[in-house]
Amino acid sequence: MRRERSHGRMTFALAAAALVLLCVTTSGAAEPDAATEAKAAYDRGAAAYERGDMATAARELARADALLPNPVALASALRAAIEGDEPVLGMELAARASARSEDATLVELARTARARFGARVGKLRVICPGACRVSVDGAPFEANEERYVRAGPRVVTIEQGAAREEIAAEVSAGASLTVTPKRPPDTQKPADGSRRRSPVWFFVGLGATVASGAALTVSGLQTKGLHDDFVARGCPGPAAPSDCRGIASDGEGAQVRTNVFVGLTAVFGLATIPLGLFSFGGGDEPASARLSFETQPGGGVAKVSVSLP
């Protein structure tokens, strides 16, 4: 019998709200789009209530009231939330009713909602230092705004760019909780990294330096061998053999070739150093490079050393 009386009162309230919405829409007092959307949401809410889907009825009626504030629609949404046992929406609607109207019906419904749902919800605010996407238990949640959530353990997911963080939060009934990311995004490192260049040319330069250094080593060894042969044959001197001139000529050519490789290796090495600094620099520690030569007796044998952090 109580259910039938409640259903009868609700049906009468729905009809009254529909009449008010119709009058507002036809009078042009509200924006056409908002009035049309409010009427459509109200119709969906009324249909859901008639088939016993209180959760949908409460959501749609609440949306209709948000688009086109109406005390009858708000009261209908509150009744549907109470009958459908929707604690979060019920508390949100109770807060809306208290802030908007002193209507006796709304005041009583808000008091009923708080008495029934107050011990089952808490308030949660998720603060992001920048743009972010937030969800609570997988459902979208508005960042930087305090909203009602069910009391108990909640999983807050915060996405900022490519970073994703999950935070376990315990929301106490009747209390407020603020959650912030534990690891704020570091905007400095990407900026530093953006100044780096592709390391391809560095490795090309390094390869050329190594190849030139290897050729320099071979040429230097050959030059040293010719020099040793020149000395072993007693060249130069009054008793120099007849082929000293040929050995000297070969040695001079080898020495010139070795000197050319010394210059090429130095050029390649010096060009590779700034490429390495651009490719690997910009981190917490500055990059460094070093190029050194060691000349062996009788030839220009080079040792190339390039160091980077």
PDB file of C-alpha atoms in Angstrom:
ATOM      1  CA  MET A   1       0.000   0.000   0.000  1.00  0.00           C
ATOM      2  CA  ARG A   2       2.884   2.386   0.908  1.00  0.00           C
ATOM      3  CA  ARG A   3       4.575   1.651  -2.403  1.00  0.00           C
ATOM      4  CA  GLU A   4       1.352   2.422  -4.274  1.00  0.00           C
ATOM      5  CA  ARG A   5       0.898   5.735  -2.420  1.00  0.00           C
ATOM      6  CA  SER A   6       4.523   6.657  -3.067  1.00  0.00           C
ATOM      7  CA  HIS A   7       4.166   5.768  -6.728  1.00  0.00           C
ATOM      8  CA  GLY A   8       0.992   7.865  -6.931  1.00  0.00           C
ATOM      9  CA  ARG A   9       2.684  10.898  -5.364  1.00  0.00           C
ATOM     10  CA  MET A  10       5.666  10.477  -7.654  1.00  0.00           C
ATOM     11  CA  THR A  11       3.460  10.216 -10.743  1.00  0.00           C
ATOM     12  CA  PHE A  12       1.668  13.406  -9.727  1.00  0.00           C
ATOM     13  CA  ALA A  13       5.018  15.154  -9.153  1.00  0.00           C
ATOM     14  CA  LEU A  14       6.293  14.018 -12.530  1.00  0.00           C
ATOM     15  CA  ALA A  15       3.187  15.316 -14.225  1.00  0.00           C
ATOM     16  CA  ALA A  16       3.502  18.658 -12.429  1.00  0.00           C
ATOM     17  CA  ALA A  17       7.166  18.997 -13.367  1.00  0.00           C
ATOM     18  CA  ALA A  18       6.383  18.129 -16.983  1.00  0.00           C
ATOM     19  CA  LEU A  19       3.746  20.864 -17.054  1.00  0.00           C
ATOM     20  CA  VAL A  20       6.204  23.406 -15.618  1.00  0.00           C
ATOM     21  CA  LEU A  21       8.882  22.413 -18.135  1.00  0.00           C
ATOM     22  CA  LEU A  22       6.388  22.679 -20.973  1.00  0.00           C
ATOM     23  CA  CYS A  23       5.342  26.152 -19.876  1.00  0.00           C
ATOM     24  CA  VAL A  24       8.950  27.341 -19.588  1.00  0.00           C
ATOM     25  CA  THR A  25       9.835  25.895 -22.977  1.00  0.00           C
ATOM     26  CA  THR A  26       6.892  27.458 -24.791  1.00  0.00           C
ATOM     27  CA  SER A  27       7.350  30.833 -23.092  1.00  0.00           C
ATOM     28  CA  GLY A  28      10.923  31.113 -24.374  1.00  0.00           C
ATOM     29  CA  ALA A  29      12.246  32.025 -20.909  1.00  0.00           C
ATOM     30  CA  ALA A  30      15.154  29.593 -21.279  1.00  0.00           C
ATOM     31  CA  GLU A  31      17.626  28.902 -24.034  1.00  0.00           C
ATOM     32  CA  PRO A  32      15.970  26.674 -26.671  1.00  0.00           C
ATOM     33  CA  ASP A  33      18.741  24.057 -26.615  1.00  0.00           C
ATOM     34  CA  ALA A  34      18.811  23.827 -22.814  1.00  0.00           C
ATOM     35  CA  ALA A  35      15.019  23.639 -22.625  1.00  0.00           C
ATOM     36  CA  THR A  36      14.876  20.944 -25.303  1.00  0.00           C
ATOM     37  CA  GLU A  37      17.597  18.882 -23.631  1.00  0.00           C
ATOM     38  CA  ALA A  38      15.967  19.313 -20.225  1.00  0.00           C
ATOM     39  CA  LYS A  39      12.599  18.141 -21.572  1.00  0.00           C
ATOM     40  CA  ALA A  40      14.231  15.121 -23.247  1.00  0.00           C
ATOM     41  CA  ALA A  41      16.108  14.204 -20.051  1.00  0.00           C
ATOM     42  CA  TYR A  42      12.929  14.619 -18.044  1.00  0.00           C
ATOM     43  CA  ASP A  43      10.998  12.335 -20.408  1.00  0.00           C
ATOM     44  CA  ARG A  44      13.710   9.680 -20.104  1.00  0.00           C
ATOM     45  CA  GLY A  45      13.645   9.988 -16.324  1.00  0.00           C
ATOM     46  CA  ALA A  46       9.855   9.693 -16.147  1.00  0.00           C
ATOM     47  CA  ALA A  47       9.902   6.624 -18.401  1.00  0.00           C
ATOM     48  CA  ALA A  48      12.628   5.016 -16.278  1.00  0.00           C
ATOM     49  CA  TYR A  49      10.636   5.660 -13.116  1.00  0.00           C
ATOM     50  CA  GLU A  50       7.517   4.078 -14.600  1.00  0.00           C
ATOM     51  CA  ARG A  51       9.436   0.883 -15.385  1.00  0.00           C
ATOM     52  CA  GLY A  52      11.057   0.805 -11.943  1.00  0.00           C
ATOM     53  CA  ASP A  53      14.612   1.798 -12.990  1.00  0.00           C
ATOM     54  CA  MET A  54      15.219   4.250 -10.159  1.00  0.00           C
ATOM     55  CA  ALA A  55      18.936   4.732 -10.793  1.00  0.00           C
ATOM     56  CA  THR A  56      18.340   5.894 -14.369  1.00  0.00           C
ATOM     57  CA  ALA A  57      15.327   7.939 -13.292  1.00  0.00           C
ATOM     58  CA  ALA A  58      17.370   9.767 -10.655  1.00  0.00           C
ATOM     59  CA  ARG A  59      20.225  10.531 -13.083  1.00  0.00           C
ATOM     60  CA  GLU A  60      17.977  11.796 -15.884  1.00  0.00           C
ATOM     61  CA  LEU A  61      15.746  13.864 -13.610  1.00  0.00           C
ATOM     62  CA  ALA A  62      18.840  15.357 -11.955  1.00  0.00           C
ATOM     63  CA  ARG A  63      20.195  16.252 -15.407  1.00  0.00           C
ATOM     64  CA  ALA A  64      16.878  17.869 -16.356  1.00  0.00           C
ATOM     65  CA  ASP A  65      17.013  19.985 -13.195  1.00  0.00           C
ATOM     66  CA  ALA A  66      20.654  20.948 -13.831  1.00  0.00           C
ATOM     67  CA  LEU A  67      19.816  22.115 -17.349  1.00  0.00           C
ATOM     68  CA  LEU A  68      16.629  23.898 -16.357  1.00  0.00           C
ATOM     69  CA  PRO A  69      16.355  24.361 -12.565  1.00  0.00           C
ATOM     70  CA  ASN A  70      12.941  23.278 -11.357  1.00  0.00           C
ATOM     71  CA  PRO A  71      12.005  22.460  -7.741  1.00  0.00           C
ATOM     72  CA  VAL A  72       9.506  19.794  -8.803  1.00  0.00           C
ATOM     73  CA  ALA A  73      12.057  18.058 -11.049  1.00  0.00           C
ATOM     74  CA  LEU A  74      14.662  18.245  -8.266  1.00  0.00           C
ATOM     75  CA  ALA A  75      12.220  16.765  -5.762  1.00  0.00           C
ATOM     76  CA  SER A  76      11.409  13.979  -8.234  1.00  0.00           C
ATOM     77  CA  ALA A  77      15.115  13.237  -8.697  1.00  0.00           C
ATOM     78  CA  LEU A  78      15.628  13.118  -4.926  1.00  0.00           C
ATOM     79  CA  ARG A  79      12.723  10.719  -4.461  1.00  0.00           C
ATOM     80  CA  ALA A  80      14.072   8.439  -7.193  1.00  0.00           C
ATOM     81  CA  ALA A  81      17.565   8.485  -5.638  1.00  0.00           C
ATOM     82  CA  ILE A  82      16.152   7.603  -2.213  1.00  0.00           C
ATOM     83  CA  GLU A  83      13.941   4.817  -3.561  1.00  0.00           C
ATOM     84  CA  GLY A  84      16.739   3.518  -5.802  1.00  0.00           C
ATOM     85  CA  ASP A  85      19.290   3.599  -2.946  1.00  0.00           C
ATOM     86  CA  GLU A  86      21.773   5.852  -4.772  1.00  0.00           C
ATOM     87  CA  PRO A  87      23.887   7.333  -1.949  1.00  0.00           C
ATOM     88  CA  VAL A  88      26.310   9.450  -4.003  1.00  0.00           C
ATOM     89  CA  LEU A  89      23.679  11.019  -6.249  1.00  0.00           C
ATOM     90  CA  GLY A  90      21.302  11.354  -3.313  1.00  0.00           C
ATOM     91  CA  MET A  91      23.831  13.390  -1.312  1.00  0.00           C
ATOM     92  CA  GLU A  92      24.683  15.542  -4.337  1.00  0.00           C
ATOM     93  CA  LEU A  93      21.001  16.305  -4.883  1.00  0.00           C
ATOM     94  CA  ALA A  94      20.507  17.016  -1.176  1.00  0.00           C
ATOM     95  CA  ALA A  95      23.345  19.568  -1.314  1.00  0.00           C
ATOM     96  CA  ARG A  96      21.812  21.097  -4.437  1.00  0.00           C
ATOM     97  CA  ALA A  97      18.408  21.344  -2.753  1.00  0.00           C
ATOM     98  CA  SER A  98      19.836  22.988   0.378  1.00  0.00           C
ATOM     99  CA  ALA A  99      21.744  25.578  -1.648  1.00  0.00           C
ATOM    100  CA  ARG A 100      18.831  26.480  -3.860  1.00  0.00           C
ATOM    101  CA  SER A 101      15.487  26.429  -2.098  1.00  0.00           C
ATOM    102  CA  GLU A 102      13.670  26.619   1.202  1.00  0.00           C
ATOM    103  CA  ASP A 103      10.735  24.667  -0.196  1.00  0.00           C
ATOM    104  CA  ALA A 104       9.378  22.469   2.591  1.00  0.00           C
ATOM    105  CA  THR A 105       9.203  19.380   0.372  1.00  0.00           C
ATOM    106  CA  LEU A 106      12.793  19.761  -0.793  1.00  0.00           C
ATOM    107  CA  VAL A 107      14.017  20.413   2.750  1.00  0.00           C
ATOM    108  CA  GLU A 108      12.328  17.240   3.992  1.00  0.00           C
ATOM    109  CA  LEU A 109      13.645  15.141   1.098  1.00  0.00           C
ATOM    110  CA  ALA A 110      17.170  16.495   1.622  1.00  0.00           C
ATOM    111  CA  ARG A 111      16.953  15.633   5.329  1.00  0.00           C
ATOM    112  CA  THR A 112      15.801  12.105   4.464  1.00  0.00           C
ATOM    113  CA  ALA A 113      18.648  11.648   1.966  1.00  0.00           C
ATOM    114  CA  ARG A 114      21.278  12.776   4.482  1.00  0.00           C
ATOM    115  CA  ALA A 115      19.900  10.518   7.190  1.00  0.00           C
ATOM    116  CA  ARG A 116      19.938   7.516   4.855  1.00  0.00           C
ATOM    117  CA  PHE A 117      23.183   8.122   2.955  1.00  0.00           C
ATOM    118  CA  GLY A 118      25.357  10.324   5.188  1.00  0.00           C
ATOM    119  CA  ALA A 119      27.168   7.388   6.796  1.00  0.00           C
ATOM    120  CA  ARG A 120      27.877   5.752   3.438  1.00  0.00           C
ATOM    121  CA  VAL A 121      29.684   8.513   1.560  1.00  0.00           C
ATOM    122  CA  GLY A 122      32.629  10.866   1.915  1.00  0.00           C
ATOM    123  CA  LYS A 123      34.082  13.711  -0.116  1.00  0.00           C
ATOM    124  CA  LEU A 124      37.074  13.332  -2.420  1.00  0.00           C
ATOM    125  CA  ARG A 125      39.137  15.968  -4.196  1.00  0.00           C
ATOM    126  CA  VAL A 126      41.920  15.110  -6.660  1.00  0.00           C
ATOM    127  CA  ILE A 127      44.331  17.987  -7.223  1.00  0.00           C
ATOM    128  CA  CYS A 128      46.581  17.977 -10.284  1.00  0.00           C
ATOM    129  CA  PRO A 129      49.411  20.504 -10.763  1.00  0.00           C
ATOM    130  CA  GLY A 130      48.614  20.623 -14.487  1.00  0.00           C
ATOM    131  CA  ALA A 131      46.272  19.135 -17.046  1.00  0.00           C
ATOM    132  CA  CYS A 132      45.310  15.572 -16.166  1.00  0.00           C
ATOM    133  CA  ARG A 133      42.674  12.859 -16.542  1.00  0.00           C
ATOM    134  CA  VAL A 134      41.265  11.336 -13.372  1.00  0.00           C
ATOM    135  CA  SER A 135      39.140   8.281 -12.724  1.00  0.00           C
ATOM    136  CA  VAL A 136      37.948   6.709  -9.482  1.00  0.00           C
ATOM    137  CA  ASP A 137      37.402   2.959  -9.596  1.00  0.00           C
ATOM    138  CA  GLY A 138      37.440   3.235 -13.387  1.00  0.00           C
ATOM    139  CA  ALA A 139      34.743   5.933 -13.590  1.00  0.00           C
ATOM    140  CA  PRO A 140      35.644   9.442 -14.852  1.00  0.00           C
ATOM    141  CA  PHE A 141      36.120  11.972 -12.054  1.00  0.00           C
ATOM    142  CA  GLU A 142      36.388  15.751 -12.275  1.00  0.00           C
ATOM    143  CA  ALA A 143      39.840  16.930 -11.203  1.00  0.00           C
ATOM    144  CA  ASN A 144      40.290  19.789  -8.710  1.00  0.00           C
ATOM    145  CA  GLU A 145      36.653  19.601  -7.576  1.00  0.00           C
ATOM    146  CA  GLU A 146      35.309  18.076  -4.378  1.00  0.00           C
ATOM    147  CA  ARG A 147      32.788  15.353  -5.130  1.00  0.00           C
ATOM    148  CA  TYR A 148      30.884  12.740  -3.159  1.00  0.00           C
ATOM    149  CA  VAL A 149      32.091   9.136  -3.433  1.00  0.00           C
ATOM    150  CA  ARG A 150      31.165   5.965  -1.606  1.00  0.00           C
ATOM    151  CA  ALA A 151      33.052   5.501   1.641  1.00  0.00           C
ATOM    152  CA  GLY A 152      35.711   2.811   1.744  1.00  0.00           C
ATOM    153  CA  PRO A 153      38.797   1.902  -0.278  1.00  0.00           C
ATOM    154  CA  ARG A 154      38.962   3.637  -3.661  1.00  0.00           C
ATOM    155  CA  VAL A 155      41.472   3.452  -6.492  1.00  0.00           C
ATOM    156  CA  VAL A 156      42.332   6.864  -7.940  1.00  0.00           C
ATOM    157  CA  THR A 157      43.992   6.833 -11.368  1.00  0.00           C
ATOM    158  CA  ILE A 158      45.763   9.992 -12.555  1.00  0.00           C
ATOM    159  CA  GLU A 159      47.085  10.343 -16.094  1.00  0.00           C
ATOM    160  CA  GLN A 160      49.336  13.252 -17.032  1.00  0.00           C
ATOM    161  CA  GLY A 161      50.741  12.969 -20.525  1.00  0.00           C
ATOM    162  CA  ALA A 162      52.439   9.592 -20.794  1.00  0.00           C
ATOM    163  CA  ALA A 163      52.628   9.180 -16.999  1.00  0.00           C
ATOM    164  CA  ARG A 164      49.983   7.057 -15.282  1.00  0.00           C
ATOM    165  CA  GLU A 165      49.713   6.642 -11.528  1.00  0.00           C
ATOM    166  CA  GLU A 166      47.317   4.619  -9.389  1.00  0.00           C
ATOM    167  CA  ILE A 167      46.767   5.689  -5.789  1.00  0.00           C
ATOM    168  CA  ALA A 168      44.933   3.650  -3.164  1.00  0.00           C
ATOM    169  CA  ALA A 169      42.722   5.996  -1.143  1.00  0.00           C
ATOM    170  CA  GLU A 170      40.646   5.233   1.954  1.00  0.00           C
ATOM    171  CA  VAL A 171      37.604   7.510   2.068  1.00  0.00           C
ATOM    172  CA  SER A 172      36.013   7.769   5.507  1.00  0.00           C
ATOM    173  CA  ALA A 173      32.270   8.279   5.891  1.00  0.00           C
ATOM    174  CA  GLY A 174      31.368  11.913   6.411  1.00  0.00           C
ATOM    175  CA  ALA A 175      34.978  13.047   5.937  1.00  0.00           C
ATOM    176  CA  SER A 176      36.842  14.855   3.171  1.00  0.00           C
ATOM    177  CA  LEU A 177      39.991  13.520   1.521  1.00  0.00           C
ATOM    178  CA  THR A 178      42.393  15.248  -0.876  1.00  0.00           C
ATOM    179  CA  VAL A 179      44.606  13.231  -3.207  1.00  0.00           C
ATOM    180  CA  THR A 180      47.562  14.554  -5.199  1.00  0.00           C
ATOM    181  CA  PRO A 181      50.003  12.760  -7.511  1.00  0.00           C
ATOM    182  CA  LYS A 182      52.914  11.267  -5.593  1.00  0.00           C
ATOM    183  CA  ARG A 183      55.288  11.834  -8.504  1.00  0.00           C
ATOM    184  CA  PRO A 184      54.663  15.242 -10.112  1.00  0.00           C
ATOM    185  CA  PRO A 185      55.633  15.301 -13.787  1.00  0.00           C
ATOM    186  CA  ASP A 186      59.186  16.521 -14.414  1.00  0.00           C
ATOM    187  CA  THR A 187      58.953  19.059 -17.193  1.00  0.00           C
ATOM    188  CA  GLN A 188      62.650  19.860 -17.138  1.00  0.00           C
ATOM    189  CA  LYS A 189      64.043  16.568 -18.408  1.00  0.00           C
ATOM    190  CA  PRO A 190      62.008  16.455 -21.617  1.00  0.00           C
ATOM    191  CA  ALA A 191      63.126  20.002 -22.338  1.00  0.00           C
ATOM    192  CA  ASP A 192      66.760  19.000 -21.829  1.00  0.00           C
ATOM    193  CA  GLY A 193      66.303  15.889 -23.926  1.00  0.00           C
ATOM    194  CA  SER A 194      64.753  17.911 -26.728  1.00  0.00           C
ATOM    195  CA  ARG A 195      68.073  19.706 -27.211  1.00  0.00           C
ATOM    196  CA  ARG A 196      69.889  16.480 -27.971  1.00  0.00           C
ATOM    197  CA  ARG A 197      70.603  15.427 -31.510  1.00  0.00           C
ATOM    198  CA  SER A 198      70.549  12.052 -33.175  1.00  0.00           C
ATOM    199  CA  PRO A 199      73.760  10.124 -32.352  1.00  0.00           C
ATOM    200  CA  VAL A 200      74.031   8.776 -35.918  1.00  0.00           C
ATOM    201  CA  TRP A 201      76.502  11.412 -37.082  1.00  0.00           C
ATOM    202  CA  PHE A 202      78.540  11.008 -33.928  1.00  0.00           C
ATOM    203  CA  PHE A 203      79.020   7.316 -34.646  1.00  0.00           C
ATOM    204  CA  VAL A 204      79.816   8.106 -38.288  1.00  0.00           C
ATOM    205  CA  GLY A 205      82.510  10.520 -37.144  1.00  0.00           C
ATOM    206  CA  LEU A 206      83.770   8.052 -34.564  1.00  0.00           C
ATOM    207  CA  GLY A 207      83.998   5.343 -37.217  1.00  0.00           C
ATOM    208  CA  ALA A 208      85.941   7.645 -39.554  1.00  0.00           C
ATOM    209  CA  THR A 209      88.278   8.579 -36.710  1.00  0.00           C
ATOM    210  CA  VAL A 210      88.910   4.940 -35.825  1.00  0.00           C
ATOM    211  CA  ALA A 211      89.482   3.971 -39.481  1.00  0.00           C
ATOM    212  CA  SER A 212      91.875   6.858 -40.022  1.00  0.00           C
ATOM    213  CA  GLY A 213      93.635   6.024 -36.774  1.00  0.00           C
ATOM    214  CA  ALA A 214      94.049   2.402 -37.865  1.00  0.00           C
ATOM    215  CA  ALA A 215      95.520   3.498 -41.211  1.00  0.00           C
ATOM    216  CA  LEU A 216      97.778   5.885 -39.322  1.00  0.00           C
ATOM    217  CA  THR A 217      99.015   3.063 -37.125  1.00  0.00           C
ATOM    218  CA  VAL A 218      99.806   0.831 -40.112  1.00  0.00           C
ATOM    219  CA  SER A 219     101.537   3.661 -41.945  1.00  0.00           C
ATOM    220  CA  GLY A 220     103.493   4.620 -38.853  1.00  0.00           C
ATOM    221  CA  LEU A 221     104.677   1.059 -38.334  1.00  0.00           C
ATOM    222  CA  GLN A 222     105.772   0.866 -41.961  1.00  0.00           C
ATOM    223  CA  THR A 223     107.625   4.168 -41.639  1.00  0.00           C
ATOM    224  CA  LYS A 224     109.358   2.927 -38.501  1.00  0.00           C
ATOM    225  CA  GLY A 225     110.338  -0.288 -40.283  1.00  0.00           C
ATOM    226  CA  LEU A 226     111.896   1.626 -43.186  1.00  0.00           C
ATOM    227  CA  HIS A 227     113.759   3.837 -40.727  1.00  0.00           C
ATOM    228  CA  ASP A 228     115.114   0.823 -38.854  1.00  0.00           C
ATOM    229  CA  ASP A 229     116.170  -0.791 -42.150  1.00  0.00           C
ATOM    230  CA  PHE A 230     117.877   2.447 -43.204  1.00  0.00           C
ATOM    231  CA  VAL A 231     119.892   2.523 -39.957  1.00  0.00           C
ATOM    232  CA  ALA A 232     120.689  -1.205 -40.045  1.00  0.00           C
ATOM    233  CA  ARG A 233     122.243  -0.892 -43.521  1.00  0.00           C
ATOM    234  CA  GLY A 234     124.597   1.811 -42.308  1.00  0.00           C
ATOM    235  CA  CYS A 235     122.783   4.680 -43.925  1.00  0.00           C
ATOM    236  CA  PRO A 236     123.801   7.428 -44.007  1.00  0.00           C
ATOM    237  CA  GLY A 237     127.619   7.418 -43.952  1.00  0.00           C
ATOM    238  CA  PRO A 238     130.678   7.038 -46.134  1.00  0.00           C
ATOM    239  CA  ALA A 239     130.191   3.286 -46.258  1.00  0.00           C
ATOM    240  CA  ALA A 240     126.477   3.532 -47.178  1.00  0.00           C
ATOM    241  CA  PRO A 241     125.300   0.872 -49.606  1.00  0.00           C
ATOM    242  CA  SER A 242     124.177   1.871 -53.069  1.00  0.00           C
ATOM    243  CA  ASP A 243     120.480   1.341 -52.271  1.00  0.00           C
ATOM    244  CA  CYS A 244     120.416   3.850 -49.406  1.00  0.00           C
ATOM    245  CA  ARG A 245     118.956   6.396 -51.779  1.00  0.00           C
ATOM    246  CA  GLY A 246     116.001   4.110 -52.584  1.00  0.00           C
ATOM    247  CA  ILE A 247     115.352   3.293 -48.912  1.00  0.00           C
ATOM    248  CA  ALA A 248     115.522   6.994 -48.056  1.00  0.00           C
ATOM    249  CA  SER A 249     113.055   7.833 -50.809  1.00  0.00           C
ATOM    250  CA  ASP A 250     110.630   5.144 -49.616  1.00  0.00           C
ATOM    251  CA  GLY A 251     110.999   6.344 -46.045  1.00  0.00           C
ATOM    252  CA  GLU A 252     110.296   9.938 -46.975  1.00  0.00           C
ATOM    253  CA  GLY A 253     107.149   8.894 -48.866  1.00  0.00           C
ATOM    254  CA  ALA A 254     105.982   6.780 -45.927  1.00  0.00           C
ATOM    255  CA  GLN A 255     106.634   9.666 -43.551  1.00  0.00           C
ATOM    256  CA  VAL A 256     104.562  12.046 -45.710  1.00  0.00           C
ATOM    257  CA  ARG A 257     101.731   9.507 -45.854  1.00  0.00           C
ATOM    258  CA  THR A 258     101.878   9.051 -42.084  1.00  0.00           C
ATOM    259  CA  ASN A 259     101.752  12.789 -41.517  1.00  0.00           C
ATOM    260  CA  VAL A 260      98.671  13.000 -43.767  1.00  0.00           C
ATOM    261  CA  PHE A 261      96.951  10.314 -41.691  1.00  0.00           C
ATOM    262  CA  VAL A 262      97.878  12.209 -38.525  1.00  0.00           C
ATOM    263  CA  GLY A 263      96.116  15.284 -39.902  1.00  0.00           C
ATOM    264  CA  LEU A 264      93.051  13.336 -41.060  1.00  0.00           C
ATOM    265  CA  THR A 265      92.717  11.556 -37.726  1.00  0.00           C
ATOM    266  CA  ALA A 266      92.968  14.855 -35.877  1.00  0.00           C
ATOM    267  CA  VAL A 267      90.323  16.464 -38.109  1.00  0.00           C
ATOM    268  CA  PHE A 268      87.918  13.524 -37.768  1.00  0.00           C
ATOM    269  CA  GLY A 269      88.467  13.372 -34.025  1.00  0.00           C
ATOM    270  CA  LEU A 270      87.973  17.087 -33.467  1.00  0.00           C
ATOM    271  CA  ALA A 271      84.792  17.019 -35.590  1.00  0.00           C
ATOM    272  CA  THR A 272      83.455  14.040 -33.640  1.00  0.00           C
ATOM    273  CA  ILE A 273      83.825  15.745 -30.252  1.00  0.00           C
ATOM    274  CA  PRO A 274      81.066  18.393 -30.735  1.00  0.00           C
ATOM    275  CA  LEU A 275      78.837  15.761 -32.333  1.00  0.00           C
ATOM    276  CA  GLY A 276      79.187  13.706 -29.161  1.00  0.00           C
ATOM    277  CA  LEU A 277      78.452  16.723 -26.980  1.00  0.00           C
ATOM    278  CA  PHE A 278      75.262  17.509 -28.926  1.00  0.00           C
ATOM    279  CA  SER A 279      74.169  13.861 -29.002  1.00  0.00           C
ATOM    280  CA  PHE A 280      74.816  12.872 -25.401  1.00  0.00           C
ATOM    281  CA  GLY A 281      75.016  16.198 -23.574  1.00  0.00           C
ATOM    282  CA  GLY A 282      72.182  17.971 -21.765  1.00  0.00           C
ATOM    283  CA  GLY A 283      71.920  15.466 -18.928  1.00  0.00           C
ATOM    284  CA  ASP A 284      72.604  15.916 -15.237  1.00  0.00           C
ATOM    285  CA  GLU A 285      76.361  15.764 -15.921  1.00  0.00           C
ATOM    286  CA  PRO A 286      78.066  17.507 -18.831  1.00  0.00           C
ATOM    287  CA  ALA A 287      79.420  15.349 -21.602  1.00  0.00           C
ATOM    288  CA  SER A 288      83.153  15.395 -22.213  1.00  0.00           C
ATOM    289  CA  ALA A 289      85.429  14.185 -24.956  1.00  0.00           C
ATOM    290  CA  ARG A 290      89.178  13.913 -25.257  1.00  0.00           C
ATOM    291  CA  LEU A 291      91.420  13.270 -28.266  1.00  0.00           C
ATOM    292  CA  SER A 292      95.069  12.404 -27.678  1.00  0.00           C
ATOM    293  CA  PHE A 293      98.040  11.195 -29.749  1.00  0.00           C
ATOM    294  CA  GLU A 294     101.099   9.210 -28.786  1.00  0.00           C
ATOM    295  CA  THR A 295     104.028   9.417 -31.199  1.00  0.00           C
ATOM    296  CA  GLN A 296     106.333   6.431 -31.305  1.00  0.00           C
ATOM    297  CA  PRO A 297     110.002   6.650 -32.227  1.00  0.00           C
ATOM    298  CA  GLY A 298     110.504   6.586 -35.955  1.00  0.00           C
ATOM    299  CA  GLY A 299     106.836   7.078 -36.858  1.00  0.00           C
ATOM    300  CA  GLY A 300     103.648   8.928 -36.082  1.00  0.00           C
ATOM    301  CA  VAL A 301     101.623   6.205 -34.367  1.00  0.00           C
ATOM    302  CA  ALA A 302      98.505   7.803 -32.857  1.00  0.00           C
ATOM    303  CA  LYS A 303      96.359   6.725 -29.957  1.00  0.00           C
ATOM    304  CA  VAL A 304      92.827   8.168 -30.190  1.00  0.00           C
ATOM    305  CA  SER A 305      90.854   8.485 -26.952  1.00  0.00           C
ATOM    306  CA  VAL A 306      87.223   9.718 -26.940  1.00  0.00           C
ATOM    307  CA  SER A 307      85.373   9.596 -23.610  1.00  0.00           C
ATOM    308  CA  LEU A 308      81.692  10.350 -23.003  1.00  0.00           C
ATOM    309  CA  PRO A 309      79.647   9.884 -19.789  1.00  0.00           C
TER     310      PRO A 309
END
